[in-house]
Short mmCIF file of C-alpha atoms and ligand atoms in Angstrom, two decimals:
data_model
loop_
_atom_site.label_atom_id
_atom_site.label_comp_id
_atom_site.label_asym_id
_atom_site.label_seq_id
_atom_site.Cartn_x
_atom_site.Cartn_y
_atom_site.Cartn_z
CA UNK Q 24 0.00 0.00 0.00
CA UNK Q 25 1.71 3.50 -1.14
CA UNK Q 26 1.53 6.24 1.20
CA UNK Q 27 -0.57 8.17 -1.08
CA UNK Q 28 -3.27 5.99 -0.15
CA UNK Q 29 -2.39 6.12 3.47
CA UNK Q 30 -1.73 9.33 4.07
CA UNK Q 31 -5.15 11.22 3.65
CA UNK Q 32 -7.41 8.66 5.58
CA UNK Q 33 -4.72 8.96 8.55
CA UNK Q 34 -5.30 12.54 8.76
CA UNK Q 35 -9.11 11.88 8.52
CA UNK Q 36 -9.03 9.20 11.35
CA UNK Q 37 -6.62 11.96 13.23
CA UNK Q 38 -9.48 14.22 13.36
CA UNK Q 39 -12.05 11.83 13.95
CA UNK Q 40 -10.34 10.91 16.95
CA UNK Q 41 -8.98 13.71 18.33
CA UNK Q 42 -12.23 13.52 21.20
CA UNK Q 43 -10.80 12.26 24.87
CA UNK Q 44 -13.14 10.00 26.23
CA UNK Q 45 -13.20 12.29 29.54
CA UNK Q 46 -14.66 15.11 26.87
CA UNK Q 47 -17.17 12.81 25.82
CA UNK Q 48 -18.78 12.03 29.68
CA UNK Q 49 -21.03 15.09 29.79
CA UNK Q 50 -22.82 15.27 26.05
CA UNK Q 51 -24.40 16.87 24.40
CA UNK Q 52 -23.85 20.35 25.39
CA UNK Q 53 -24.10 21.56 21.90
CA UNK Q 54 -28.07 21.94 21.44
CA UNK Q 55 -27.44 23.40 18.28
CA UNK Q 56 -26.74 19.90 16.58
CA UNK Q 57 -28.74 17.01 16.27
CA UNK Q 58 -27.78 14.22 19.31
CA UNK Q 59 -27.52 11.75 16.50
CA UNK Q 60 -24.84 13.67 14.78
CA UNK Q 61 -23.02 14.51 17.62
CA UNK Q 62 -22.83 10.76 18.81
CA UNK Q 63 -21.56 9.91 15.07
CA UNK Q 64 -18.90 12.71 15.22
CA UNK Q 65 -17.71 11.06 18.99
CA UNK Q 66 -17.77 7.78 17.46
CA UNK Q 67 -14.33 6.64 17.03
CA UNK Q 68 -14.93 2.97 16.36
CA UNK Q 69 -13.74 3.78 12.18
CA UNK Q 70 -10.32 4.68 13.71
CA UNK Q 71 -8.50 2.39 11.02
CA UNK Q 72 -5.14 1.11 11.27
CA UNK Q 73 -5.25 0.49 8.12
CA UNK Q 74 -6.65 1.73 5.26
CA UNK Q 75 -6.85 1.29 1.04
CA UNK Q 76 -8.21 3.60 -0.67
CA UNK Q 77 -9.52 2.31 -4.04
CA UNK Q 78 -11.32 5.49 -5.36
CA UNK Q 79 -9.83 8.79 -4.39
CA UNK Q 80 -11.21 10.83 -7.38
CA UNK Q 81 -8.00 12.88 -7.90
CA UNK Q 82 -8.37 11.74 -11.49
CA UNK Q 83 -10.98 11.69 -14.17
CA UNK Q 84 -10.17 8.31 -14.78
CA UNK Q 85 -11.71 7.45 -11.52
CA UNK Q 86 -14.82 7.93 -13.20
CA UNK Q 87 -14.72 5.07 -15.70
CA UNK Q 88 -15.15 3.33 -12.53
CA UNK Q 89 -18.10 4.70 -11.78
CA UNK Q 90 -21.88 4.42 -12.62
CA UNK Q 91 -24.87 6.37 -12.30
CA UNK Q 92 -28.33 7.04 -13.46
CA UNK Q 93 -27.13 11.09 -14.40
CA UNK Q 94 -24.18 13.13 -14.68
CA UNK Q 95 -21.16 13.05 -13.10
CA UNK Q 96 -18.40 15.25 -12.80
CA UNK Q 97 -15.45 16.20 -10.40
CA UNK Q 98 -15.51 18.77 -7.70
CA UNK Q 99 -12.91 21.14 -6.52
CA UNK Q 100 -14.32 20.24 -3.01
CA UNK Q 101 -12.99 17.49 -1.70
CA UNK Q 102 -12.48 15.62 0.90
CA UNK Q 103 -8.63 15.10 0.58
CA UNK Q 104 -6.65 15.36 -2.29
CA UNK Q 105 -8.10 18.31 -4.42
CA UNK Q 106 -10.93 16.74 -6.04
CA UNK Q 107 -14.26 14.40 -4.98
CA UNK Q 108 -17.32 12.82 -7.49
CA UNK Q 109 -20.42 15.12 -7.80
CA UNK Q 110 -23.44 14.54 -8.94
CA UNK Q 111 -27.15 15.28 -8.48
CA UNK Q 112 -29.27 12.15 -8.16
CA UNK Q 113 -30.03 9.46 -5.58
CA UNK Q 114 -27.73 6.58 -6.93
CA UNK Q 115 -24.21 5.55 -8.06
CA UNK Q 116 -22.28 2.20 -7.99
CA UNK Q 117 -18.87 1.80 -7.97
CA UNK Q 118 -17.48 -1.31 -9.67
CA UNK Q 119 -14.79 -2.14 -6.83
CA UNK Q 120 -13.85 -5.02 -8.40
CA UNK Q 121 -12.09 -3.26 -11.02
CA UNK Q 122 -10.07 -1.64 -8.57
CA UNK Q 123 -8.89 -4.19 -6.14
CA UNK Q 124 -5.94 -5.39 -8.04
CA UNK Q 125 -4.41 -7.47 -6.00
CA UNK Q 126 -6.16 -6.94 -2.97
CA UNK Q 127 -7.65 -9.65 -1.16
CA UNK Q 128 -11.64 -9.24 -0.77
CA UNK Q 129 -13.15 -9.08 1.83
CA UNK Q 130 -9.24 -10.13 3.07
CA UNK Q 131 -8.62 -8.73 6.52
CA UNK Q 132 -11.09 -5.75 5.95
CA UNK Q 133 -13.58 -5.44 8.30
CA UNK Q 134 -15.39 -1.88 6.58
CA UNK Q 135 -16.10 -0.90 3.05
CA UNK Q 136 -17.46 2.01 2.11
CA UNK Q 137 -16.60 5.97 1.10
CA UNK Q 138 -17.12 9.45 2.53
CA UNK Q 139 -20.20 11.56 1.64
CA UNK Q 140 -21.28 15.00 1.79
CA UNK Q 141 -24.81 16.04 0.95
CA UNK Q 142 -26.42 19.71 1.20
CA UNK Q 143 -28.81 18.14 3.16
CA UNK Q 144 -29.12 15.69 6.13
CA UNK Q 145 -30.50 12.73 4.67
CA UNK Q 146 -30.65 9.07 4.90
CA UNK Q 147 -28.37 7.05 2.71
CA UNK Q 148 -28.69 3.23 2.08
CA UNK Q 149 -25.03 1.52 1.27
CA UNK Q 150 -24.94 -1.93 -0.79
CA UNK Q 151 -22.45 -4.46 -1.37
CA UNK Q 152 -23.61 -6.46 -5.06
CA UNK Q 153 -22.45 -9.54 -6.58
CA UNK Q 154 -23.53 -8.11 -9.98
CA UNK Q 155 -26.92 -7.13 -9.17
CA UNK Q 156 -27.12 -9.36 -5.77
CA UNK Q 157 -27.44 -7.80 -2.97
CA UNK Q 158 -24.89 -9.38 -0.17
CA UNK Q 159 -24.94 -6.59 2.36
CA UNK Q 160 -26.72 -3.63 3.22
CA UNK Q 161 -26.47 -0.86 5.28
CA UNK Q 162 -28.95 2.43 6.37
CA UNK Q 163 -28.32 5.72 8.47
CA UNK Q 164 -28.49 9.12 8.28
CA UNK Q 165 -25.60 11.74 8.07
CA UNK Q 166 -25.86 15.61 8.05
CA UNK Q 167 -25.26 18.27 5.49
CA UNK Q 168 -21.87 20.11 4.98
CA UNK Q 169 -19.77 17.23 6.69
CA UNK Q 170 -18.00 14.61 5.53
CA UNK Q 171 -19.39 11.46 6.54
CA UNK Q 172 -18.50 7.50 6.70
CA UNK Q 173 -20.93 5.42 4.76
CA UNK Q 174 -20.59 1.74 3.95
CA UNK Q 175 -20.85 -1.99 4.57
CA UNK Q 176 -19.79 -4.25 7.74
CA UNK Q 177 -18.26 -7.08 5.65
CA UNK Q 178 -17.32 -8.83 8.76
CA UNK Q 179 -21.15 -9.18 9.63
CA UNK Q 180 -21.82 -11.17 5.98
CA UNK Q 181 -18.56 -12.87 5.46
CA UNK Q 182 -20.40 -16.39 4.54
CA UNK Q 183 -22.59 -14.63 1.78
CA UNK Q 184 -19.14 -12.74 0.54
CA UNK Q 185 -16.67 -15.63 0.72
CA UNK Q 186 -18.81 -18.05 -1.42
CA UNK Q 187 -20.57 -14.85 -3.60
CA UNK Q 188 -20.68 -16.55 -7.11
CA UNK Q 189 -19.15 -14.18 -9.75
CA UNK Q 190 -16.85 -12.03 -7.46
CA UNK Q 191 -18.06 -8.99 -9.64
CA UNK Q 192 -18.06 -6.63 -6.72
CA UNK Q 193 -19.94 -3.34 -6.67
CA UNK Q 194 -21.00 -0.63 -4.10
CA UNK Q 195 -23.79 1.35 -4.20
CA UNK Q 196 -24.99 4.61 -2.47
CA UNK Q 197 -28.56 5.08 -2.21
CA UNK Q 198 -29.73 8.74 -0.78
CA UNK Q 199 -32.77 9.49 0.38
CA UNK Q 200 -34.20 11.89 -2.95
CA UNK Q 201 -37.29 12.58 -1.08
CA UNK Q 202 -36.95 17.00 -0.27
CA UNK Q 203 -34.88 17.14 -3.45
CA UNK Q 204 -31.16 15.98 -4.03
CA UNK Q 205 -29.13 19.28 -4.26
CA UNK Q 206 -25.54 18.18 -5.89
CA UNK Q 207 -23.93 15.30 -3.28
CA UNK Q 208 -20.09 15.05 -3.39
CA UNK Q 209 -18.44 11.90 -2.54
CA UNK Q 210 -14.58 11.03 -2.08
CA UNK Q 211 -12.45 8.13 -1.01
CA UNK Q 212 -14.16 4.82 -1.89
CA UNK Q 213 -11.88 2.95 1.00
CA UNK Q 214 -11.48 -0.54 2.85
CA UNK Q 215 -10.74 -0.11 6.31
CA UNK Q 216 -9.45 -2.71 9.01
CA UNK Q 217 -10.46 -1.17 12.39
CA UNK Q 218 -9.94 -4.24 14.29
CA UNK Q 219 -9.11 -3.34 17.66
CA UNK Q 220 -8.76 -4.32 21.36
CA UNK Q 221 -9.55 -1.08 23.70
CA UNK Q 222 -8.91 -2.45 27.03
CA UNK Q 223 -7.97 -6.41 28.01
CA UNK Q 224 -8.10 -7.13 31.67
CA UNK Q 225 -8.98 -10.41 31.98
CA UNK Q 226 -6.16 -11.78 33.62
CA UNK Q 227 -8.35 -10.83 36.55
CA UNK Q 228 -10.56 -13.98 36.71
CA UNK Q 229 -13.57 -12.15 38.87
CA UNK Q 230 -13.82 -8.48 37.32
CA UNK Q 231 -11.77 -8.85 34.15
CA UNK Q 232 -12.93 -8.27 30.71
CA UNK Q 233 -12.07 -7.72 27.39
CA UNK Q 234 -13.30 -4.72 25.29
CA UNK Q 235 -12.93 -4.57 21.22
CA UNK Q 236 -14.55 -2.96 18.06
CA UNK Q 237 -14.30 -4.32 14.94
CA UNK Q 238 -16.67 -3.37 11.73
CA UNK Q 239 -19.42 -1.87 13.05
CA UNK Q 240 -19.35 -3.86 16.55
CA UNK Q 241 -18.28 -2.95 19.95
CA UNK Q 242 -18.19 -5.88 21.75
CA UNK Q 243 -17.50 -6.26 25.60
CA UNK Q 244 -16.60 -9.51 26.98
CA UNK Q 245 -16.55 -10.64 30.75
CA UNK Q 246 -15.74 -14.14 30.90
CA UNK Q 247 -18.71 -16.35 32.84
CA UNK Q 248 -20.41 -13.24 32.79
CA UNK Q 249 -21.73 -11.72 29.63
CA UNK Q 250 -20.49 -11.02 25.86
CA UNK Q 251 -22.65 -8.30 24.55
CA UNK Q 252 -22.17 -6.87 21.30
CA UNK Q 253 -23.19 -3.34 20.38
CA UNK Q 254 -23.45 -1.47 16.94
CA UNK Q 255 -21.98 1.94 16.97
CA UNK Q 256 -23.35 4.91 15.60
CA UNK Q 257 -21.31 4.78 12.27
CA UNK Q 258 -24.08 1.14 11.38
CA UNK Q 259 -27.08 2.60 12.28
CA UNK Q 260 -29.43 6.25 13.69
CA UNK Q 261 -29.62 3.64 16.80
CA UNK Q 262 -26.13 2.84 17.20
CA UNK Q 263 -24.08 2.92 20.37
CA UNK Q 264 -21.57 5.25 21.52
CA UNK Q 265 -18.56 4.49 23.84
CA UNK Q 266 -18.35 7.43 26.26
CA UNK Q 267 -16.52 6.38 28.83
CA UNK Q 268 -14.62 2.35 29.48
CA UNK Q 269 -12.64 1.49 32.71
CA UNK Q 270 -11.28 -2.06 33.91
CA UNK Q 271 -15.24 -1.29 35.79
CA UNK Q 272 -17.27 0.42 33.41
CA UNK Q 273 -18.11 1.40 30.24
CA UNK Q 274 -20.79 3.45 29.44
CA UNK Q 275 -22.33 3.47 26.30
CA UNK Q 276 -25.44 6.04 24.28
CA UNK Q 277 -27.25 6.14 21.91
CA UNK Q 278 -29.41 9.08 20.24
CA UNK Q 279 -32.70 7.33 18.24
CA UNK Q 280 -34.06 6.97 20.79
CA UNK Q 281 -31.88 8.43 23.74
CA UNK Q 282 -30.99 5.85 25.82
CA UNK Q 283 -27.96 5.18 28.53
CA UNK Q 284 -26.26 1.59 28.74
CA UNK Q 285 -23.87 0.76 31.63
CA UNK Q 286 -22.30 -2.43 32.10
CA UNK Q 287 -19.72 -3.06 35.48
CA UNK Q 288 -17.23 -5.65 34.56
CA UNK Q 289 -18.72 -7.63 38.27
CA UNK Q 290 -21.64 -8.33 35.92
CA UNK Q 291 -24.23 -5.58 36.67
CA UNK Q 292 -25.58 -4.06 33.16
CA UNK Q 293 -27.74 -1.24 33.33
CA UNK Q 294 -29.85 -0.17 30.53
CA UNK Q 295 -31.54 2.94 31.44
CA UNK Q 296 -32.40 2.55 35.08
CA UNK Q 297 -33.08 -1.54 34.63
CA UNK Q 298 -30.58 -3.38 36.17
CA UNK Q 299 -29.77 -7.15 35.23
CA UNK Q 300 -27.07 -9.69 37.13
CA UNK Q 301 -24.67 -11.64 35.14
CA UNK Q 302 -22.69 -14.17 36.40
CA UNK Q 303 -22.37 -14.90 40.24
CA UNK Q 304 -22.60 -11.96 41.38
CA UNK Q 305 -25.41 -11.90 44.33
CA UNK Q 306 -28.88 -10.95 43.02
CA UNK Q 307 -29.12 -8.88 46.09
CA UNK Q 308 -27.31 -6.53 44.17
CA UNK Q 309 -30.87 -5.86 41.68
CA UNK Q 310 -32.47 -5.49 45.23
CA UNK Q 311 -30.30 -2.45 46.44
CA UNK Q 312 -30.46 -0.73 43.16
CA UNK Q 313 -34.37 -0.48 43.58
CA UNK Q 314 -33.64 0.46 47.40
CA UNK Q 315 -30.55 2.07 47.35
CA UNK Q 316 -29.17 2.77 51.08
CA UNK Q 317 -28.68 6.34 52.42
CA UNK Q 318 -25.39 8.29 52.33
CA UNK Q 319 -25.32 10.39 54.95
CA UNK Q 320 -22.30 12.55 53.92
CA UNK Q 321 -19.69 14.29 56.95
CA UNK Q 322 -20.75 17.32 55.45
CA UNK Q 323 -16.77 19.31 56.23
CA UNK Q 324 -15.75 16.41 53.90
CA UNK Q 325 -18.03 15.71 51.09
CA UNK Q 326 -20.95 16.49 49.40
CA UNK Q 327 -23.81 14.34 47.98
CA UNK Q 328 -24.54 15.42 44.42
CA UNK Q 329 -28.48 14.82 44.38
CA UNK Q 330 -29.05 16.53 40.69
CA UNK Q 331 -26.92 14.16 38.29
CA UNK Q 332 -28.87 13.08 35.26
CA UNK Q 333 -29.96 9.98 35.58
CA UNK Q 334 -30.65 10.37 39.40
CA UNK Q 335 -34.35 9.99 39.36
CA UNK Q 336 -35.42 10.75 42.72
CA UNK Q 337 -32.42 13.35 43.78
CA UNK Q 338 -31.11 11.36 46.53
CA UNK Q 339 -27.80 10.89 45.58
CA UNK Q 340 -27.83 6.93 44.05
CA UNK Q 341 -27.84 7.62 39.97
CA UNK Q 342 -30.29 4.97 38.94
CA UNK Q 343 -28.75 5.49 35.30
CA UNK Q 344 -25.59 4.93 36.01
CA UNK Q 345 -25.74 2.34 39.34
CA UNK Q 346 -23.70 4.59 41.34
CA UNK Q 347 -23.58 7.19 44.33
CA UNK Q 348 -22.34 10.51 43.56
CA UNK Q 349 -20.40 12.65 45.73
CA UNK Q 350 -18.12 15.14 45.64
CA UNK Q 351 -15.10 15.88 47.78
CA UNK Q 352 -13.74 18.77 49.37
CA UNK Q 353 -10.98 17.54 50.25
CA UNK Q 354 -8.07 14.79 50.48
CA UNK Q 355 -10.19 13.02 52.94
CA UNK Q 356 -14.07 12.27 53.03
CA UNK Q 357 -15.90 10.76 55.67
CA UNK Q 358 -19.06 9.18 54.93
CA UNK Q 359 -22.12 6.66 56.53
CA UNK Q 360 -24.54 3.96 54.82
CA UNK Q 361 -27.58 3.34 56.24
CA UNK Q 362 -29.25 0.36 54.37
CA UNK Q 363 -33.22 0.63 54.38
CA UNK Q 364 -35.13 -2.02 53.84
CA UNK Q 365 -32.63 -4.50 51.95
CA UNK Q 366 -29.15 -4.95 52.56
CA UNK Q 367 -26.67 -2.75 50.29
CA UNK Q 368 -24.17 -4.92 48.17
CA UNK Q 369 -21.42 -4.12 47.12
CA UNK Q 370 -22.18 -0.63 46.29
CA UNK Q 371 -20.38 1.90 43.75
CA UNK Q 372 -19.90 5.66 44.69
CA UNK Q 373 -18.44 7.93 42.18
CA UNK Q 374 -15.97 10.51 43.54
CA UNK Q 375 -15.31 13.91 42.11
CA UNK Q 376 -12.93 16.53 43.26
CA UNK Q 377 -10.92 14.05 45.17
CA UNK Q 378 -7.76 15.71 44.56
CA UNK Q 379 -4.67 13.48 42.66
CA UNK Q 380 -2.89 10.31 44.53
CA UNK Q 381 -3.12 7.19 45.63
CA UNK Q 382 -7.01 6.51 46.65
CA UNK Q 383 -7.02 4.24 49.98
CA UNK Q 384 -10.34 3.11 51.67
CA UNK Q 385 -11.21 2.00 54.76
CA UNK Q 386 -14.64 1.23 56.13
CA UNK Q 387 -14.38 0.75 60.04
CA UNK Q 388 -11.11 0.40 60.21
CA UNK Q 389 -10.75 -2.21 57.34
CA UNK Q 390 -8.74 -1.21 54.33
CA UNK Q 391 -10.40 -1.93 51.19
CA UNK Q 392 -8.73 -1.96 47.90
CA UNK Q 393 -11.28 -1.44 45.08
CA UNK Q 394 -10.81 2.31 43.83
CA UNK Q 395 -9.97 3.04 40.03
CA UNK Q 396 -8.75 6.63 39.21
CA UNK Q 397 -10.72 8.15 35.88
CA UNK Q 398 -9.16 9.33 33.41
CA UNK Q 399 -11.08 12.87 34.10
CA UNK Q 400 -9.57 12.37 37.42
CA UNK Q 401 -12.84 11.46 39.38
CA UNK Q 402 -12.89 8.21 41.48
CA UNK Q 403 -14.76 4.86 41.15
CA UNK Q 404 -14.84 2.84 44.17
CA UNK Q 405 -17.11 -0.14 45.01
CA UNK Q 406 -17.11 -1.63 48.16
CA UNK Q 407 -16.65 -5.53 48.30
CA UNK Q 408 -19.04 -5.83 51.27
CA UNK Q 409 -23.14 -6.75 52.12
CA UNK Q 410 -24.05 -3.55 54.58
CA UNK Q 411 -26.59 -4.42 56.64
CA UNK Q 412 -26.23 -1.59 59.57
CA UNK Q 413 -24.99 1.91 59.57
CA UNK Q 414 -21.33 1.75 58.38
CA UNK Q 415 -18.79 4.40 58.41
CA UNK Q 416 -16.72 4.77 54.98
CA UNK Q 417 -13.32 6.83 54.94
CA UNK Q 418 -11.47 7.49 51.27
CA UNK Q 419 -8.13 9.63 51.19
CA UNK Q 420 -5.64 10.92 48.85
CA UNK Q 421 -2.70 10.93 49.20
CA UNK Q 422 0.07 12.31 46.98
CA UNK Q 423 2.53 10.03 45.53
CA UNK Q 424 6.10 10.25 46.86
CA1 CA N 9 -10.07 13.14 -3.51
CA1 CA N 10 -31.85 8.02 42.97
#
C-alpha cells in the first residue's frame, strides 16, 4: 500500500479521533446539533489502522469506474486530495472489483465504504452487489456540509461474501431523494481494518474483561459473565456510543431513541435505570439498586450530588448509572450507609474533586482496595461488602512520593 493511499485517511481518522473520552462524559452540550450527529462525530470505532483507498477521485479516470443514473463530474471540493465525485441524483455504484488489483476481498477488511457529503441531512442506504445481488446492506443518516463515513460491515456477511458466485463486486450509495437531491459530493471509496482491542483485563478472573470494536461492533466480553455486542453509531441512527470504558465500566449512548447503557465488569448491566445480574454476582445486588441505602455525607468532607442526570429521585444513588455521587472537598471524606429495607451490596460511589494520589479506603477500620482513578480524574470505588447496619466509609488521597 503506497503512502498516497495512506496518508489522507490517517489525517481523517486523526481528526475523527482527536475527542478524549473524559470530553465525551457530559454530552451533548451543543443543542445546536442534532444528538444523533453529535454521537456519530464522537464515534471513534472507524479509527482504522489500516486503510486502502480504491477510489480517491483525484483523477478523471476514476470515473470510468463509476456508474450512475445522471451526470457526473469532479468537484474542486474534496475531501482530501483536491478533487471528490459530484453529482445530483439518488444513486451511483462503484465497480470495486475493477479496482482491487491485488487486494484480497473481503481479506482482513472489516469496513467498506466511502465518505459523503450532501447539502442536506439525509438518509443514505449503502450496498455491497455480486452483480446485481445484494450481499450486504447498510442504512443511516448523516448531516449536510460534513463529511461522513458510509458503507458496509463485511465482517457481519462474510459467509454470503466468501462463497458470492461471480466475485463482480460493486457498491452502491442510495440517498434518500425525497426534499430534493441538491448536488452530493463523494470522495475516497476505501477498505478499512479497524480491528481493535480497547482495554484487556482479563487476567483478573472475577472483574476482568475484554473490550474490542471491529466493523461496526463494539463488543465487551466478561468471561462467565456476559459477551454483549453493540453497533456503533457509524451502522445505524440507533447505534451505540462508547463514552466512557474502565477495567469497571463502560458506558455506552445512543441518540434514536436516547438511551444510557452501563455495564460493570462484576456483571451488573444497566440499561436505562433496569438493572440485570450476570454471572455470580449476588442478586441482592438488583435489590439495592431499587432500594438504594442512604449516604449520609460528613458534610466538612463531602458532598452528595443529588441533581446528576440519571438520578431519578435526587437522593444521591444515579439509577442510570448504578452509582452514588459525591463530591469531595478535600483529600479526605468521611461518609455513613444506612441500608433501608434490603441490605446494600457491594455498592459503587463515584468521587469527584478528590484531589490526585493514591485513593485508599477503609470502612471501620478495614482497608479496602477497590478504587480506580478516571481518566477525568474522578474516582470509582465499590465496596466488596453486604451492609446491613450503619457503616462508616473513609477514602483519602494521598500524593505520591
Ligand atoms: Ca479526492
Ligand atoms: Ca436516585
Amino acid at each position: 500500500m503506497s503512502y498516497r493511499h495512506v496518508l489522507p485517511l490517517m489525517t481523517l481518522v486523526v481528526m475523527l479521533g482527536c475527542t478524549s473520552r473524559e470530553s465525551l462524559r457530559n454530552l451533548p452540550e451543543d443543542n445546536r446539533k442534532p444528538l444523533l450527529f453529535q454521537l456519530q462525530e464522537q464515534d471513534t470505532s472507524l479509527e482504522g489502522q489500516r486503510v486502502r483507498t480504491l477510489l480517491d477521485f483525484e483523477h478523471e479516470s476514476d470515473l470510468v469506474f463509476t456508474e450512475s443514473e445522471g451526470p457526473i463530474s469532479l468537484s474542486s471540493l474534496a475531501q482530501t486530495g483536491q478533487f471528490s465525485l459530484q453529482f445530483s441524483h439518488s444513486v451511483v455504484t462503484f465497480r470495486i472489483h475493477s479496482v482491487l488489483f491485488s487486494t484480497a476481498f473481503p481479506g482482513e477488511w472489516t469496513l467498506l465504504g466511502a465518505y459523503a457529503r450532501p447539502q442536506i441531512d439525509t438518509s443514505v442506504q449503502t450496498e455491497l452487489l455480486d452483480g446485481e445481488t445484494v450481499l450486504a446492506q447498510s442504512r443511516k443518516t448523516i448531516p449536510a456540509g460534513r463529511w461522513t463515513f458510509v458503507g458496509i460491515d463485511l465482517t457481519r456477511r462474510l459467509a454470503e461474501i466468501q462463497s458470492s458466485k461471480d466475485k463482480q463486486f460493486q457498491f452502491r450509495v442510495i440517498f434518500d431523494a425525497s426534499g430534493g437531491l441538491a448536488t452530493t459530493l463523494i470522495d475516497n471509496v476505501v477498505l478499512i481494518n479497524n480491528t481493535r482491542t480497547l482495554l484487556d483485563t482479563r487476567s483478573n478472573p472475577i472483574m476482568g474483561w475484554v473490550i474490542r470494536q471491529q466493523g461496526y461492533t463494539t463488543q465487551i466480553e466478561a468471561p462467565g459473565r456476559f459477551n454483549i455486542k453493540a453497533l456503533t453509531p457509524a451502522a445505524i441512527d440507533s447505534g451505540w456510543v462508547v463514552s466512557e470504558y474502565n477495567s469497571t465500566r463502560i458506558i455506552l449512548r445512543s441518540a434514536k431513541p436516547v438511551r444510557t447503557w452501563v455495564l460493570y465488569s462484576d456483571g451488573r448491566v444497566i440499561q436505562d435505570g433496569q438493572i440485570r445480574i450476570h454471572g455470580s454476582l449476588e442478586t441482592d445486588v438488583a435489590a439495592a439498586h431499587q432500594t438504594p441505602a442512604i449516604v449520609q455525607p460528613d458534610e466538612t468532607t463531602v458532598m452528595l450530588r443529588v441533581h446528576t442526570p440519571g438520578d431519578s429521585d435526587n437522593d444521591g444513588y444515579n439509577e442510570v448509572l448504578g452509582a452514588y455521587q459525591l463530591s469531595a472537598k478535600g483529600a479526605r471524606i468521611q461518609f455513613t450507609l444506612r441500608p433501608r429495607t434490603t441490605s446494600c451490596v457491594a455498592p459503587f460511589f463515584e468521587i469527584s474533586d478528590l484531589p490526585p494520589g493514591v485513593v485508599t479506603t477503609t470502612v471501620e477500620g478495614r482497608l479496602i482496595d477497590s478504587a480506580e482513578r478516571l481518566s477525568d480524574g474522578r474516582v470509582l470505588l465499590r465496596l466488596p461488602l453486604r451492609v446491613d447496619r450503619p457503616m462508616t466509609v473513609t477514602v483519602r488521597s494521598r500524593p505520591t512520593p
